[in-house]
Structures are given as structure tokens and as C-alpha cells.
PDB file of C-alpha atoms in Angstrom:
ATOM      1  CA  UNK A 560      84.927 109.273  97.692  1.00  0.00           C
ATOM      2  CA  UNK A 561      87.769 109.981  94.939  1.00  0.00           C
ATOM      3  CA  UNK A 562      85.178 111.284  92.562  1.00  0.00           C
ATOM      4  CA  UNK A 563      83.305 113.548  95.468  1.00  0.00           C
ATOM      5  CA  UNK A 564      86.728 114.666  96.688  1.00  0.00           C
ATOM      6  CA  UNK A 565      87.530 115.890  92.922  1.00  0.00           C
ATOM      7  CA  UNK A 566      84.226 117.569  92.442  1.00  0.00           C
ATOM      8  CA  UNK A 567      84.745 119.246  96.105  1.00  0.00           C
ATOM      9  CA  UNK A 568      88.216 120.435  94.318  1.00  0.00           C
ATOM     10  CA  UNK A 569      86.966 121.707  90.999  1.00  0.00           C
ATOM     11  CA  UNK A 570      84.890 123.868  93.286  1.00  0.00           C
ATOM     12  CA  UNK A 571      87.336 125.510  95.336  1.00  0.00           C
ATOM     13  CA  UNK A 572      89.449 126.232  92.295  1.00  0.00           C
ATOM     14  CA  UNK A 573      85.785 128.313  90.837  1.00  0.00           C
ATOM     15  CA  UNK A 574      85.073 129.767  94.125  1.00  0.00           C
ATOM     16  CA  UNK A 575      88.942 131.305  93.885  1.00  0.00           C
ATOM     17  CA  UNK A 576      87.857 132.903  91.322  1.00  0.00           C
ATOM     18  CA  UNK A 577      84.382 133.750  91.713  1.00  0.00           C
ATOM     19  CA  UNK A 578      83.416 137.389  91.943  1.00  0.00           C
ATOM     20  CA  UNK A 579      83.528 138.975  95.213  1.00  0.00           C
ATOM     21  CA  UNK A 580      81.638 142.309  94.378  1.00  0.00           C
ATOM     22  CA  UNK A 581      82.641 145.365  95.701  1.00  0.00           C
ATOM     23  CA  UNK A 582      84.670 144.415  99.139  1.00  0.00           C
ATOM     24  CA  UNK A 583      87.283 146.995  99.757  1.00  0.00           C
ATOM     25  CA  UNK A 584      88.690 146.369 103.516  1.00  0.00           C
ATOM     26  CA  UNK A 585      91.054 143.648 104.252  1.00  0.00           C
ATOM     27  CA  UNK A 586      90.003 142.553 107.619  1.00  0.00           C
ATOM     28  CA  UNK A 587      90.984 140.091 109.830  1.00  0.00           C
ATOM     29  CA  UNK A 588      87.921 137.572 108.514  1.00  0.00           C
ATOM     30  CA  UNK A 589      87.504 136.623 104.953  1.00  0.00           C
ATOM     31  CA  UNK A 590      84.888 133.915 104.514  1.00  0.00           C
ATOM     32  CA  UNK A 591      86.352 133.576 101.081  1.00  0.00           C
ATOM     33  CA  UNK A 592      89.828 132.176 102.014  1.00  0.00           C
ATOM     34  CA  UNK A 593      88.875 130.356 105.131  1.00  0.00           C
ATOM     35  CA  UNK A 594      86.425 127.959 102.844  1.00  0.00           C
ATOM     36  CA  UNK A 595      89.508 127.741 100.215  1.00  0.00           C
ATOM     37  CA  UNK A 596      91.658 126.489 102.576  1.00  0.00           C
ATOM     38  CA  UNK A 597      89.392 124.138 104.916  1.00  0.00           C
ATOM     39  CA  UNK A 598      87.088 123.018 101.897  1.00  0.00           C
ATOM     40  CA  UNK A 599      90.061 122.244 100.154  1.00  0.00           C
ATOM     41  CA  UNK A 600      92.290 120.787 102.458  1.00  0.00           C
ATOM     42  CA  UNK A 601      89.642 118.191 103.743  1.00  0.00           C
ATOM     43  CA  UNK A 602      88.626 117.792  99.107  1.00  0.00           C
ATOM     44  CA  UNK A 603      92.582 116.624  98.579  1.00  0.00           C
ATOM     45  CA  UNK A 604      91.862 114.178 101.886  1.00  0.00           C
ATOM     46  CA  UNK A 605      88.606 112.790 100.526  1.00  0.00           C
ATOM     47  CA  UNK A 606      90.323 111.814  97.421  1.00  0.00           C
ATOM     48  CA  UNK A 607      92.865 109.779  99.214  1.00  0.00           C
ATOM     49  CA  UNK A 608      90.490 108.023 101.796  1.00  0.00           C
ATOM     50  CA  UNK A 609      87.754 105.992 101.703  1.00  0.00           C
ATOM     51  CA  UNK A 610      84.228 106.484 102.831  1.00  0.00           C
ATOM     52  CA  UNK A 611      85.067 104.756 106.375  1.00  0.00           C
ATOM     53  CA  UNK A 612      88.621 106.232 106.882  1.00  0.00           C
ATOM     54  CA  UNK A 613      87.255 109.825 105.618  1.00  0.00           C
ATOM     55  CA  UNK A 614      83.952 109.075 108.387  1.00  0.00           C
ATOM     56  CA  UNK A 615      86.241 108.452 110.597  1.00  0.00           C
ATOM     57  CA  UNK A 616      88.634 110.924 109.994  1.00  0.00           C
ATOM     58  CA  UNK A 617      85.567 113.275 111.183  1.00  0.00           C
ATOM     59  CA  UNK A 618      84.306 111.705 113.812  1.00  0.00           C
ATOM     60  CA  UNK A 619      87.907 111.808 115.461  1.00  0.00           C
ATOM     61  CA  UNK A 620      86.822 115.555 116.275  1.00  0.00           C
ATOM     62  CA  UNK A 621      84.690 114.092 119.049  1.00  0.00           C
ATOM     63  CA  UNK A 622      87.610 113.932 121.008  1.00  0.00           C
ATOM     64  CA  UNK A 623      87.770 117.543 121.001  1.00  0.00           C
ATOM     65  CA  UNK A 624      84.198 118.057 122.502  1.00  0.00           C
ATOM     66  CA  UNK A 625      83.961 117.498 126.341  1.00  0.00           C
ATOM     67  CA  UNK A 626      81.331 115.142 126.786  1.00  0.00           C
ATOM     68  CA  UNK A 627      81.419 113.377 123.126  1.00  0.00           C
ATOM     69  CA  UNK A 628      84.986 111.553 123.709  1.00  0.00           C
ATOM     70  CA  UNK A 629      84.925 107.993 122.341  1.00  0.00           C
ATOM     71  CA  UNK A 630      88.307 106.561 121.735  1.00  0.00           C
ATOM     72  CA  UNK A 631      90.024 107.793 125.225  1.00  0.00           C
ATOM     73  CA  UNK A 632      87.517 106.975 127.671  1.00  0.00           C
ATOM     74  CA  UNK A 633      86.894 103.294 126.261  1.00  0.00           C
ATOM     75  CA  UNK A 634      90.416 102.939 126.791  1.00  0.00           C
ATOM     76  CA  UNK A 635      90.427 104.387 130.625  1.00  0.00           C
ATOM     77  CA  UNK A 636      87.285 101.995 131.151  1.00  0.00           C
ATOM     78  CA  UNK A 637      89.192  98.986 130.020  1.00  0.00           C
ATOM     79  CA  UNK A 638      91.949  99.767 131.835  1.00  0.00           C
ATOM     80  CA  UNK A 639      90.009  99.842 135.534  1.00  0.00           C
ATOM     81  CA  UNK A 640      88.667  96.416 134.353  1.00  0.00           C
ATOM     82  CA  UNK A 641      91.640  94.908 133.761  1.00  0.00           C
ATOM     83  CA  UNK A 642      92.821  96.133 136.743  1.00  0.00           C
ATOM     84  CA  UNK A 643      89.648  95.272 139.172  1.00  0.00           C
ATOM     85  CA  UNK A 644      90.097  91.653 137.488  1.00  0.00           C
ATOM     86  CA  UNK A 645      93.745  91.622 137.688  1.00  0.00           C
ATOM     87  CA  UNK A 646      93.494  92.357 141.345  1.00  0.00           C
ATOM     88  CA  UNK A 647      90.619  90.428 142.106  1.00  0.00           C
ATOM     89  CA  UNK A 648      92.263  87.194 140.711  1.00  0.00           C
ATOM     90  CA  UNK A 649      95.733  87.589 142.475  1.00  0.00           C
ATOM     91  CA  UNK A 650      93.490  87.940 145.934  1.00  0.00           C
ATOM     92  CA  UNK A 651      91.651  84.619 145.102  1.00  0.00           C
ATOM     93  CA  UNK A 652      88.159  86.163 144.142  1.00  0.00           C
ATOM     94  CA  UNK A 653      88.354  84.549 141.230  1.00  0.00           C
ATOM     95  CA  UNK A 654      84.586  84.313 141.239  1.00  0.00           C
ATOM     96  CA  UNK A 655      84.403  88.025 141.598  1.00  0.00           C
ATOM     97  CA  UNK A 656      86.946  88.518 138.881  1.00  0.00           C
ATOM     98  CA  UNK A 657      85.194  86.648 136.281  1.00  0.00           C
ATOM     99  CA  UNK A 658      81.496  88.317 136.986  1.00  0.00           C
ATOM    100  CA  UNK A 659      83.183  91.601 135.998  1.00  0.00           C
ATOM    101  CA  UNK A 660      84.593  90.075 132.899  1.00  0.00           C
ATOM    102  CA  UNK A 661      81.337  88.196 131.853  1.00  0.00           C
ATOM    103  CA  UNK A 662      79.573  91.673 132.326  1.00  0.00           C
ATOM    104  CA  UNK A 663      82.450  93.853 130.719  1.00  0.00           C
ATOM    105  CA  UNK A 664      81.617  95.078 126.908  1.00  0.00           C
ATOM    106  CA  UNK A 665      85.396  94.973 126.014  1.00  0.00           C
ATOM    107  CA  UNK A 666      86.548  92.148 123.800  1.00  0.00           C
ATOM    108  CA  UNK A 667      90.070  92.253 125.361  1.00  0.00           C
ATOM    109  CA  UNK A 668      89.039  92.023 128.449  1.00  0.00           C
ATOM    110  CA  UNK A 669      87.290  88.536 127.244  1.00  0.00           C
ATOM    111  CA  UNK A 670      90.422  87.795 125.667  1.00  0.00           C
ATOM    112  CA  UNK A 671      92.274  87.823 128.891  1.00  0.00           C
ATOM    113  CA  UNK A 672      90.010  85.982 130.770  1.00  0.00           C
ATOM    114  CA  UNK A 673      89.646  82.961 127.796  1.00  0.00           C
ATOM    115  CA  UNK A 674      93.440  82.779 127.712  1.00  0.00           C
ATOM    116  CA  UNK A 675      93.394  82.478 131.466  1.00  0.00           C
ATOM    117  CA  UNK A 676      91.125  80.286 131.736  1.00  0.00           C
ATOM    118  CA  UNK A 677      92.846  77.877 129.126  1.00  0.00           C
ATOM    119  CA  UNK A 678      96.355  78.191 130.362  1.00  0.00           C
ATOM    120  CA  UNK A 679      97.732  79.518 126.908  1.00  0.00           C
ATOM    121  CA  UNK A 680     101.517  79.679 126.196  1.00  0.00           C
ATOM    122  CA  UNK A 681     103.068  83.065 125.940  1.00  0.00           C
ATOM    123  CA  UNK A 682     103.192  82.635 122.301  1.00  0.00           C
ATOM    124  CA  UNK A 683      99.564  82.268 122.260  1.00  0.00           C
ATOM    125  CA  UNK A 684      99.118  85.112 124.351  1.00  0.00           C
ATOM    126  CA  UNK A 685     101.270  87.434 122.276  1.00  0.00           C
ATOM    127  CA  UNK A 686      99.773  86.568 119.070  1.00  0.00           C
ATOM    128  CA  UNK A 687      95.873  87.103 119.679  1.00  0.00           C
ATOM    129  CA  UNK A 688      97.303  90.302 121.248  1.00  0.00           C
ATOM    130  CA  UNK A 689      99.158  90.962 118.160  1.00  0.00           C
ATOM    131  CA  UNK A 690      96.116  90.758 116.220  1.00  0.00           C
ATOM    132  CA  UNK A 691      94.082  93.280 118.709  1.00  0.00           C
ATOM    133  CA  UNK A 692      97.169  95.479 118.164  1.00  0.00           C
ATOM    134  CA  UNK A 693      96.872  95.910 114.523  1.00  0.00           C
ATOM    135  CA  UNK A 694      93.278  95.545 114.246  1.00  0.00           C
ATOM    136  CA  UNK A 695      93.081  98.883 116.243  1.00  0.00           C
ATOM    137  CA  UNK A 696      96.188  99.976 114.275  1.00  0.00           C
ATOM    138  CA  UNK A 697      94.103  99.045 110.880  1.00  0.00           C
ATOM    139  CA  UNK A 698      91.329 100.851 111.884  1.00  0.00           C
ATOM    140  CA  UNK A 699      92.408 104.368 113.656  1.00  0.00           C
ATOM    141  CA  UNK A 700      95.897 104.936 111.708  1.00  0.00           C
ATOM    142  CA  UNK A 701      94.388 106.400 108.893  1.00  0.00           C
ATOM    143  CA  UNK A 702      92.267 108.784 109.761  1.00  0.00           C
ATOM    144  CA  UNK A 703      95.256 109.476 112.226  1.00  0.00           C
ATOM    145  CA  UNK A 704      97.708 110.067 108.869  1.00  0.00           C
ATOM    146  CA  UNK A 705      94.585 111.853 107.076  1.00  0.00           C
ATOM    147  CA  UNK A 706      94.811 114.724 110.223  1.00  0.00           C
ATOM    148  CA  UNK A 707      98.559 114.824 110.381  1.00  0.00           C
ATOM    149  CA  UNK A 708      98.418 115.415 106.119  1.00  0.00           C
ATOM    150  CA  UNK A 709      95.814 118.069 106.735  1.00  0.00           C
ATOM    151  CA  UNK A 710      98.216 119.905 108.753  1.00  0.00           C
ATOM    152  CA  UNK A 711     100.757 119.960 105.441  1.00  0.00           C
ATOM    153  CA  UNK A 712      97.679 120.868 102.943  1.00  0.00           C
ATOM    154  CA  UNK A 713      96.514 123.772 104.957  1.00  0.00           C
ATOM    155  CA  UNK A 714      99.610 126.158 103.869  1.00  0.00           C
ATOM    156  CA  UNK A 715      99.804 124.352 100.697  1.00  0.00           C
ATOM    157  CA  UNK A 716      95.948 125.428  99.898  1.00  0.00           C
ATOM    158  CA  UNK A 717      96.379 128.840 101.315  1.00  0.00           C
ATOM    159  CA  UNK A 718      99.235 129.096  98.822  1.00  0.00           C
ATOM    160  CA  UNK A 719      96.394 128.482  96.112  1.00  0.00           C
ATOM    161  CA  UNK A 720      94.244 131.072  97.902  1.00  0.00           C
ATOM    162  CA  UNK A 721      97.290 133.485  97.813  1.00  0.00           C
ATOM    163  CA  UNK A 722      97.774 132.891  93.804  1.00  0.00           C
ATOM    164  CA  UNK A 723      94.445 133.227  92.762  1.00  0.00           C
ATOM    165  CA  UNK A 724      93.661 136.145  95.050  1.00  0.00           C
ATOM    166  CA  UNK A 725      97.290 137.825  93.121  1.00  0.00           C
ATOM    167  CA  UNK A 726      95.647 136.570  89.607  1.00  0.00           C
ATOM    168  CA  UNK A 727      92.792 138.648  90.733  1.00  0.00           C
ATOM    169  CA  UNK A 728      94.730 141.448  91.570  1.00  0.00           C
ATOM    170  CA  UNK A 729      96.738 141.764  88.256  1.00  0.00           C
ATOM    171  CA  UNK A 730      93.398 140.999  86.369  1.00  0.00           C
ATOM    172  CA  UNK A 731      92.042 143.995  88.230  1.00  0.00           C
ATOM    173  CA  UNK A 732      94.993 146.128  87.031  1.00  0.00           C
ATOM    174  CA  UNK A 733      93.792 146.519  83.566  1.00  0.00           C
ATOM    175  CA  UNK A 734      89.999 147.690  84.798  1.00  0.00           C
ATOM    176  CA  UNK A 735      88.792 151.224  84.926  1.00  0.00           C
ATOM    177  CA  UNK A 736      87.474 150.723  88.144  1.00  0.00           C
ATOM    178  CA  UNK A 737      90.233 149.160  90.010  1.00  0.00           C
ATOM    179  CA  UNK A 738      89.180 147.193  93.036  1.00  0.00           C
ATOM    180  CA  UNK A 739      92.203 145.372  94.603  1.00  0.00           C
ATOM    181  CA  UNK A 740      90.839 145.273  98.147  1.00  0.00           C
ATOM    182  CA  UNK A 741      88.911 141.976  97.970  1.00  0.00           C
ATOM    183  CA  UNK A 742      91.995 140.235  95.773  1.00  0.00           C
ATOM    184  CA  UNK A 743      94.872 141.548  98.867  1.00  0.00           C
ATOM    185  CA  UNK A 744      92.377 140.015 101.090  1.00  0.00           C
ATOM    186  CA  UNK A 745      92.187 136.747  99.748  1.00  0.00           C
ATOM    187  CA  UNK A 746      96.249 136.548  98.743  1.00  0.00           C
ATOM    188  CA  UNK A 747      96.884 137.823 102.308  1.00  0.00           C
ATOM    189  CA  UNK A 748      94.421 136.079 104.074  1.00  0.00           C
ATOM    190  CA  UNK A 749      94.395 132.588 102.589  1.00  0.00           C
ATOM    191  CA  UNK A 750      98.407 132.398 103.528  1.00  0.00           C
ATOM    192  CA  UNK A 751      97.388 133.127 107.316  1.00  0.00           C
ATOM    193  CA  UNK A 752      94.639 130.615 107.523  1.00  0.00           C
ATOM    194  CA  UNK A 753      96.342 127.832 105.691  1.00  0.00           C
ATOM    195  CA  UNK A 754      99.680 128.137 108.331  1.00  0.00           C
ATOM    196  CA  UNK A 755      97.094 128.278 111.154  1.00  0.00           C
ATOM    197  CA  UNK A 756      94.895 125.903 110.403  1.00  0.00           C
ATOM    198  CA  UNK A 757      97.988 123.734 109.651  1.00  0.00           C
ATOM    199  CA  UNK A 758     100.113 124.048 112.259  1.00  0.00           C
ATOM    200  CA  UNK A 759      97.141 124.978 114.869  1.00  0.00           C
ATOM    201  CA  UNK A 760      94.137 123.082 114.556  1.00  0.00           C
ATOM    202  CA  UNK A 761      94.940 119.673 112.347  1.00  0.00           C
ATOM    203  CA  UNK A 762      98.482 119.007 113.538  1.00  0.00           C
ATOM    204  CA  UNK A 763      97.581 119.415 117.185  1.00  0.00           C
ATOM    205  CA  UNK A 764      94.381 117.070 116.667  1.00  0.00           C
ATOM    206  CA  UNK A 765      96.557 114.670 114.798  1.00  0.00           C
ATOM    207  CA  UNK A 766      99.123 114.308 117.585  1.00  0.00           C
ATOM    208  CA  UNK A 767      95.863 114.385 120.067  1.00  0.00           C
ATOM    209  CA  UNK A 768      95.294 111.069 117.896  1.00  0.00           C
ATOM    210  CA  UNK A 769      98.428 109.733 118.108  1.00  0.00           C
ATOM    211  CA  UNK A 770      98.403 110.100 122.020  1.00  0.00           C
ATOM    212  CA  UNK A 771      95.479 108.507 122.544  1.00  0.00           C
ATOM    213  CA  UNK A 772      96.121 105.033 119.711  1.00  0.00           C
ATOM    214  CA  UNK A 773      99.402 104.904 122.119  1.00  0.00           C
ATOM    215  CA  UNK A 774      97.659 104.450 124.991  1.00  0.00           C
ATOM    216  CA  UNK A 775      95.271 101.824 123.848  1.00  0.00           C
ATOM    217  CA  UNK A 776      98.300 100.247 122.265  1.00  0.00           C
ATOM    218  CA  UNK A 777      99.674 100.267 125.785  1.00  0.00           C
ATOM    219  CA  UNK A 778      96.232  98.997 127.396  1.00  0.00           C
ATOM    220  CA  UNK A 779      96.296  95.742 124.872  1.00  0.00           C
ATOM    221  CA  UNK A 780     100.248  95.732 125.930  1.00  0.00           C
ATOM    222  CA  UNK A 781      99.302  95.519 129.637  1.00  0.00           C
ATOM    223  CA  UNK A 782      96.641  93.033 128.937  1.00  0.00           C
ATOM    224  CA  UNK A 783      99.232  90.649 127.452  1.00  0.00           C
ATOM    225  CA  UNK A 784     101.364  90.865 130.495  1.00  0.00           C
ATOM    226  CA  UNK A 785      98.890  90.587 132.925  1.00  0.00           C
ATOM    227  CA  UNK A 786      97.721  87.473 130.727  1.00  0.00           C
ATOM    228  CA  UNK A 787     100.950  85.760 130.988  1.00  0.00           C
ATOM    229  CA  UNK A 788     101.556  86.585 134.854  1.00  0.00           C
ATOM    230  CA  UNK A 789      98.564  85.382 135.963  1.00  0.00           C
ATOM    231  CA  UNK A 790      98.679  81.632 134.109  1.00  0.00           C
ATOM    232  CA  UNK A 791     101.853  81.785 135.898  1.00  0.00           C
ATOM    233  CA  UNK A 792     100.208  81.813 139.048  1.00  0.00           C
ATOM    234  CA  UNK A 793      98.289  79.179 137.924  1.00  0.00           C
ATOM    235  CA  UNK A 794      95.386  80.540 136.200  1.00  0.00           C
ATOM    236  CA  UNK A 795      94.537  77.787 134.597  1.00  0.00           C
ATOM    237  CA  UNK A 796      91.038  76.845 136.136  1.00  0.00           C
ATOM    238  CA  UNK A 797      86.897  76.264 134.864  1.00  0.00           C
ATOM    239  CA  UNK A 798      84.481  78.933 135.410  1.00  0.00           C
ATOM    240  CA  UNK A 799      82.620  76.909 137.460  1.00  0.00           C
ATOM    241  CA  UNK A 800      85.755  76.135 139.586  1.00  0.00           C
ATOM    242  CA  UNK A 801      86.732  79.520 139.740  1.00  0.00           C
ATOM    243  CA  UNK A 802      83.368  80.218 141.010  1.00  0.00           C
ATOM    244  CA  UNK A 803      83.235  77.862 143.369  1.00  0.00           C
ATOM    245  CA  UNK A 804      86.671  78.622 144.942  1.00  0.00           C
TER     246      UNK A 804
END
């Protein structure tokens, strides 16, 4: 990804400087400086990430889509789970509680029940939940850090937008036909996008991100508690006993 992400660079740094023809007007949409800053913000992130942490650093816009959410909805559905099964258990459908768990898709929710089921200590408990902590951790805090930098290279690449487009402009200077509409656009324009595109659309998403890790953090939190309060209670039982009672 290092090597795309540089090649992706190179090209933004042409394109700054690639001839725009004749544009005149500086209007309030220049193609030019939007795909300097966004091309290049998400280049300087590719050469950072690796494949999986830049895939996923896309596919964390799915949680901007209604309909296409991933990450928060797993995390509501394992939260009823745990608490149908939590509930379940304390009313003595224990039989009840563990056909929800057999048919759940969530391997915390197996977690719990296995721990149940073998009466661990609270220092058992705490570390397989410690593991489920920073395996999610491991695997969503990157992309996380990869949105909250694109919301500090946005300005910074509409910066470069803003120097090449003045470049262009003093370049232009020296020409019989001077044409310094299509250079103010892009030294104008690139500025704008970069702060909004910053400070509007990645640092938003990014702390969108955050809120959502949090709460699974707080789901596998829960788990662990409800883990430890119910082998207090005496959780330690078979299936087949729990079944039968």
C-alpha cells in the first residue's frame, strides 16, 4: 500500500500543476482542488496503513449510510442477547437462556455462557474479556486514527492546493495572455475544501468511530460483569442440567 499511496501522491503533485485551459470564473466548485485535497489526503493515509487497516478505513463509511451500518448494530444485537440471557438465567429459565446463546452468532455471548457454565474465577473472567477488548481495539483503532489524521491532512493538502494554484498564478504573470482565473480558483478553493473536509466530514466520522468502539468496549465490559454476577448466583451448572431444570 506504501508504494500505491506514493504513486497516488506523485499524481496529485502533477495534477496541481496540470493545465487547466482557459477557466476564468472562480466559482464555488472546482473539481481541480476538491480531487487535490481528497485524493491526497486519503494517498498520505495509504502510505501509512496497510491493505486491511486502509479497507477498513473505507468501509467505516458504511456507518454513514442508513441501511449499510455494520459495527453499531452488531453491538445493539449483542447487547439484547446478553440481556434476554442475563434475564432469562436470573428467572431460572436456564434452558431458555442457553437456546438463545447456542443460536446467537456472537462469540462473546459464547464466552459468557462457557465461563458460566464452568464457574470461572473473576480473574478468568476478566482476562478472556481482556483479550475481546483489545482484539476489537487491534482491529477498529486504526482505521479509527487513519479518519481522525484525515481530518489534520485535509487543510494541510489544501495548503498544497493553495501553493501550487499561487505558483500558477505568478507563472502566469510573465505570459502575454494572462489567465489568473483558474490559478485564484485553485489557491482559493483548495484552502476551503481542505478546512471543510477536515474539520466537517473526516473529523466528525472519526469521532462517529470513536463513539461507536466505546460502546462495544462497554458491551464486552457489561458482559464481564454479568459473567461474574451470575457464577455468583451459582451459575455453575451442565447444559444438560440447565436444560433439564
Amino acid at each position: 500500500m506504501q508504494i500505491i499511496g506514493l504513486v497516488v501522491l506523485g499524481f496529485v503533485v502533477w495534477f496541481g500543476f496540470k493545465d487547466r485551459g482557459n477557466a476564468q470564473v472562480i466559482s464555488a466548485f472546482d473539481g481541480h482542488a476538491l480531487v487535490m485535497v481528497v485524493v491526497g489526503s486519503f494517498s498520505a493515509v495509504l502510505v501509512g496503513s496497510s491493505r486491511t487497516t486502509a479497507l477498513r478505513t473505507l468501509l467505516c463509511l458504511r456507518e454513514l449510510i442508513p441501511g449499510l451500518q455494520v459495527f453499531g448494530k452488531q453491538t445493539s444485537a449483542m447487547e439484547l442477547e446478553r440481556e434476554q440471557f442475563c434475564t432469562l438465567w436470573r428467572e431460572g429459565r436456564r434452558g431458555q437462556a442457553l437456546s438463545i446463546a447456542e443460536k446467537s452468532r456472537f462469540d462473546p455471548i459464547k464466552q459468557l455462557v462457557d465461563l458460566i457454565l464452568s464457574r470461572a474465577p473473576e480473574a478468568a473472567s476478566s482476562k478472556e474479556f481482556l483479550e475481546l477488548r483489545h482484539e476489537e481495539i487491534s482491529r477498529w483503532q486504526p482505521a479509527i486514527n487513519n479518519w481522525e489524521m484525515l481530518s489534520k491532512l485535509g487543510p494541510a493538502f489544501g495548503m498544497v492546493g493553495t501553493i501550487t494554484g499561487m505558483i500558477q498564478l505568478f507563472r502566469g504573470m510573465s505570459a502575454d495572455n494572462l489567465n489568473i482565473g483558474a490559478a485564484m480558483s485553485l489557491a482559493l478553493l483548495a484552502t476551503l475544501y481542505g478546512v471543510a473536509f477536515g474539520a466537517g466530514i473526516a473529523g466528525p466520522i472519526g469521532h462517529l468511530l470513536n463513539g461507536l468502539l466505546d460502546e462495544r468496549l462497554g458491551f464486552l465490559e457489561r458482559c464481564e460483569k454479568s459473567a461474574n454476577e451470575l457464577i455468583a448466583r451459582g451459575g455453575g451448572v451442565s447444559r444438560a442440567e440447565s436444560r433439564a431444570g
